[in-house]
Amino acid sequence: MKTLTGGARLQAGPQLKKTTWQSACAAGVLAVCAAPLPALAKQYESESGQTFSIGAGFRSQFESVEGDSEFTLPDIRVYTSGQLNDTVKFTFNLQQRNNDTVDVLDAIAQFEFSPQFNIWAGRMLTPADRIEMSGPFYGLSWNQYRQPLYPSDQGGQAGLIGRDEGITFWGAAGKFQYAAGTFYGLDEYSNRDENPLYAARFAYNFLNMESNPGYYTSSTYYGGLGNIFTLALSMQSQEDGVGSDASAGDFSGWTIDMLSETVLDAGGVVTLEAEYKSLDADYTLASQPMAGDCFCLFDGESAFATAAYLFPGNVGPGKFQPYLRLVENRPSDADSSSATELGLNYVVNGHNTRVNLSYVSGDANASGYTGADVDALSLGMQVQL
């Protein structure tokens, strides 16, 4: 099941001390692999045809970085949605992050008139590149946030977890899909005139159409939609979108991303995902204003490529999908960084139940600037129901 809420973004959440949690994590992974498939989101319907559904999702991870190990719960979410009639619908989702209080993830009033034209208003995903629209639950790799991200994925001053308050117009015509909207973006620091953030994504499906709730995306369909080849262009900009109270600067960015999925005659599935991103920020982490607290972003270029193969035969209740991901970030005002991820997904029930084993080496991270050059080994599990 892919609910409307399935495109959640950056990983963050409470951390638990290692020791007994290490064995608990391993036991939990084995339990999910051996257990029956989870029940899907519960839906209720009134006599007049109004509906309400509720579900949940979580991701757990045991990670060892340079010999230091810990168990974390990066994402814990509750999903709710419903509809008053065929046109008027709503979504309301919650998430706990950083061992803190529960935050509102999505709060969307949905007016869905036709496949060609729809309006969403409230707190929602800003149209962006595929990895930010797919989020951790519908991504292909486990550690995909190692390249610079758009403002709503950068700490909270301009949105959070890829979300922001605003309005989005979206729809499809033939094999062309679009989403465009305006949002608060950065509404403090340098943006004294309350200039809005503009965001848009345009995609063309050359083969089979991708199928997702609303304007969301996925980074793999495990062959379930047949052969896919999609190219997309996303853009965002905001006047006075970076800087400090004393020094305002503008932000703009654009991305081209590609997804190809081929189902072979033998039943295996080859998935290729790639992206090129260019961001232009007047103030960056490496070139900050002389005074004042700064909302600073990446300036430069970034690219990644991921290749995966889903084996056709089941091993127990699921299938194995090894993958390789390469990332390179090239800021205009600092040294380049890179990362390599070698991973193995064990796919039990699509994006609803999977286990991941991955190894990441490099100094690339979500800021786009060079971080610590580390080797990390992780064992992760995600469940949605």
GROMACS .gro file of C-alpha atoms in nm, residues 4-5 78-82 89-95 103-111 119-125 160 163-168 183 215-216:
model
   40
    4LEU     CA    1  -0.118   0.964   0.030
    5THR     CA    2   0.120   1.023   0.315
   78VAL     CA    3   0.088   0.834   1.203
   79TYR     CA    4  -0.109   0.878   0.880
   80THR     CA    5  -0.472   0.987   0.854
   81SER     CA    6  -0.680   1.087   0.553
   82GLY     CA    7  -1.039   1.101   0.439
   89LYS     CA    8  -1.054   1.542   0.071
   90PHE     CA    9  -0.801   1.593   0.350
   91THR     CA   10  -0.473   1.458   0.485
   92PHE     CA   11  -0.338   1.498   0.839
   93ASN     CA   12  -0.013   1.324   0.939
   94LEU     CA   13   0.206   1.336   1.250
   95GLN     CA   14   0.570   1.257   1.315
  103ASP     CA   15   0.509   1.755   1.499
  104VAL     CA   16   0.247   1.808   1.230
  105LEU     CA   17   0.393   1.651   0.917
  106ASP     CA   18   0.110   1.725   0.671
  107ALA     CA   19  -0.217   1.916   0.703
  108ILE     CA   20  -0.372   1.940   0.358
  109ALA     CA   21  -0.711   2.048   0.230
  110GLN     CA   22  -0.744   1.876  -0.107
  111PHE     CA   23  -0.974   1.989  -0.387
  119ILE     CA   24  -0.555   2.219  -0.577
  120TRP     CA   25  -0.396   2.139  -0.241
  121ALA     CA   26  -0.364   2.398   0.036
  122GLY     CA   27  -0.203   2.380   0.379
  123ARG     CA   28   0.119   2.219   0.495
  124MET     CA   29   0.256   1.985   0.229
  125LEU     CA   30   0.556   1.882   0.023
  160LEU     CA   31   1.066   2.110   0.765
  163ARG     CA   32   0.718   2.048   0.384
  164ASP     CA   33   0.604   2.409   0.394
  165GLU     CA   34   0.279   2.606   0.420
  166GLY     CA   35   0.137   2.710   0.084
  167ILE     CA   36  -0.070   2.603  -0.213
  168THR     CA   37   0.004   2.359  -0.496
  183PHE     CA   38   0.499   2.876  -0.019
  215TYR     CA   39   0.219   1.475  -0.722
  216TYR     CA   40   0.446   1.253  -0.510
   0.00000   0.00000   0.00000
